[in-house]
Protein backbone atom coordinates (compact mmCIF):
# COMPACT_ATOMS: atom_id res chain seq x y z
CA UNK A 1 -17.43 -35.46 -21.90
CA UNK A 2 -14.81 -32.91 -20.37
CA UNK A 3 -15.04 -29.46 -21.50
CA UNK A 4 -11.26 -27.58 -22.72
CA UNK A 5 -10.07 -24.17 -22.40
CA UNK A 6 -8.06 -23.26 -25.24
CA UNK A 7 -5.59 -20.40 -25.40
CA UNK A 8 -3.51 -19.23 -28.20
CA UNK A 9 -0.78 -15.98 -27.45
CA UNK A 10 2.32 -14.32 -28.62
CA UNK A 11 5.22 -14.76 -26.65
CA UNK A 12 8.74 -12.94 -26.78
CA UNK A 13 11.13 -15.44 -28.02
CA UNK A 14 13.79 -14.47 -25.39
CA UNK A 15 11.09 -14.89 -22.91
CA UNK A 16 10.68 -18.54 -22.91
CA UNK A 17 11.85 -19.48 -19.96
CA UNK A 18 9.92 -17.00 -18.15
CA UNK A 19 7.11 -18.14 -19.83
CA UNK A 20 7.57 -21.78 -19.26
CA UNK A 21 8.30 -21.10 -15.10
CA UNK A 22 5.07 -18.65 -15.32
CA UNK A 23 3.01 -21.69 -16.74
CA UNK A 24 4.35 -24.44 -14.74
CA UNK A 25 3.16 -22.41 -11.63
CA UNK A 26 -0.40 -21.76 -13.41
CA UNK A 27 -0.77 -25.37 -14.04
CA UNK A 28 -0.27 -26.17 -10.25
CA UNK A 29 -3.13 -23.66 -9.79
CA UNK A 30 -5.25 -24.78 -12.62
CA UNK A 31 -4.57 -28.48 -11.06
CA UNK A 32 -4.91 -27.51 -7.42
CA UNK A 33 -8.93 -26.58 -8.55
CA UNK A 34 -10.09 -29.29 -10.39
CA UNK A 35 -8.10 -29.24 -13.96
CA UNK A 36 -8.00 -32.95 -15.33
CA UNK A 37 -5.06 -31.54 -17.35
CA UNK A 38 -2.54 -28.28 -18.47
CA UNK A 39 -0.76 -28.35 -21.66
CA UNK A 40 1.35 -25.17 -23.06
CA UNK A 41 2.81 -25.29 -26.82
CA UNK A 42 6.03 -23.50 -28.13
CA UNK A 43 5.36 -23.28 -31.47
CA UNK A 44 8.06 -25.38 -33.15
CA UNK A 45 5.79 -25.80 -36.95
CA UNK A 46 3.75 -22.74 -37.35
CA UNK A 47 3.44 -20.80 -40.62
CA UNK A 48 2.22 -18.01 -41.67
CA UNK A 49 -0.75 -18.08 -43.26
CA UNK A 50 -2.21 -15.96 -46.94
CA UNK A 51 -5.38 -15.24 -45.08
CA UNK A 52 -5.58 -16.68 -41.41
CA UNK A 53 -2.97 -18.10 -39.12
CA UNK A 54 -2.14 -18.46 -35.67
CA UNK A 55 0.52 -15.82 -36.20
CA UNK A 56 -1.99 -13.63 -37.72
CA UNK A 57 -4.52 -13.96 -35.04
CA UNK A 58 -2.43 -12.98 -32.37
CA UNK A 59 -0.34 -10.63 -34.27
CA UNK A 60 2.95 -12.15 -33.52
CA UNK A 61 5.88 -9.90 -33.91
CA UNK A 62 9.67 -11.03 -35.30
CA UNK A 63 10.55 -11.66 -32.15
CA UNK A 64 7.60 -13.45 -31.05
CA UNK A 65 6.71 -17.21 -30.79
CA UNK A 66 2.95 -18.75 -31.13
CA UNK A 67 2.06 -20.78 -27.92
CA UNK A 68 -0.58 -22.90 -27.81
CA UNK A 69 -2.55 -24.26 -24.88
CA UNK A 70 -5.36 -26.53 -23.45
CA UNK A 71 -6.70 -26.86 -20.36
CA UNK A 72 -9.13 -29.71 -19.70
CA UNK A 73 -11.76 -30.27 -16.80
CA UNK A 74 -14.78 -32.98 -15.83
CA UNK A 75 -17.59 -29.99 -17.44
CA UNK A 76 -18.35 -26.52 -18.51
CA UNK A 77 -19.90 -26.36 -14.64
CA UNK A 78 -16.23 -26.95 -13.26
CA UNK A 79 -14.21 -25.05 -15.37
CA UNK A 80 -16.87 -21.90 -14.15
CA UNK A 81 -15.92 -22.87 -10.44
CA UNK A 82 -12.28 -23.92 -10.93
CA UNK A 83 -11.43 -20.87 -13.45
CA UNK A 84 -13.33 -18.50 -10.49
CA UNK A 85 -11.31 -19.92 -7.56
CA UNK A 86 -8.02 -20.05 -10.13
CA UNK A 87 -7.63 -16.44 -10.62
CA UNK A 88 -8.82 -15.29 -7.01
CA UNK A 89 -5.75 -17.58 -6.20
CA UNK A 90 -2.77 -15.33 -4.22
CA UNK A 91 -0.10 -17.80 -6.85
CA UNK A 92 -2.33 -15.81 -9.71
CA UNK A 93 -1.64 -12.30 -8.50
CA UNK A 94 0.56 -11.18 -11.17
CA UNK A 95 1.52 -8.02 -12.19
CA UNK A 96 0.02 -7.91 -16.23
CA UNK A 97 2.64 -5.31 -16.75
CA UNK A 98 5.65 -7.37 -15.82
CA UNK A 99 3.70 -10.94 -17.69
CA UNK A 100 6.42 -12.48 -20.05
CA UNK A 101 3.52 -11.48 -23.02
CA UNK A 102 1.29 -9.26 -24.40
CA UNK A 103 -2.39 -10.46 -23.09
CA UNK A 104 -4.08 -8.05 -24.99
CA UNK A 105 -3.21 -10.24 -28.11
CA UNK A 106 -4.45 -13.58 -26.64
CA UNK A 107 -7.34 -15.77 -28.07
CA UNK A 108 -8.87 -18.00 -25.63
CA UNK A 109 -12.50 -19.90 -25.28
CA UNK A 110 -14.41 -22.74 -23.81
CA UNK A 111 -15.09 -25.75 -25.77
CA UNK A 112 -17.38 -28.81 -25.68
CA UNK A 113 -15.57 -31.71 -26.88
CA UNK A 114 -17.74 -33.64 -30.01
CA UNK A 115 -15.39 -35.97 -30.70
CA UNK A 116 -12.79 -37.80 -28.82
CA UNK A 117 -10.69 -40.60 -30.03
């Protein structure tokens, strides 16, 4: 079965588009080594929670919107290689103090998919 990346961050509200333009060109890179598929979530439906929640987790601010994201690939084995070659990438070099969000306050992790319908 593939094996998923899965992200979860705070972004600025009034950064959206900057946001969406910086993940449109990481998808090209993701999909340029070996990602099956890239999906990124604005949180449209996402509530606060009493004792966990996404907006808890990452801390999200007033002014801040929940994305979630997925990244699939064919294994664990080819995430490794693509995720290696992805950030040495020259499209990756950013500059983490002009990102659209606050990376210190994302959740991410590999998963092996159990069940897929």
């Amino acid at each position: 079965m593939n094996y998923v990346d899965g992200f979860v961050v705070p972004v600025p509200t009034a950064k959206r588009e900057e946001y969406r333009k910086l993940a449109q060109t990481a998808s090209a890179v993701f999909k340029d080594h070996g990602a099956l598929t890239v999906v990124e979530c604005w949180g449209d439906d996402v509530p606060e929670g009493k004792l966990t929640s996404f907006p808890m987790a990452v801390q999200r601010k007033d002014d801040e919107t929940v994305v979630f994201s997925w990244i699939t690939r064919p294994s664990k084995e080819a995430r490794d290689a693509g995720m290696k070659k992805s950030m040495e990438d020259p499209r990756m070099d950013h500059d983490p103090a002009a990102m659209p969000f606050d990376g210190k306050r994302m959740i991410f992790g590999g998963f092996q998919i159990i069940v897929e319908a």
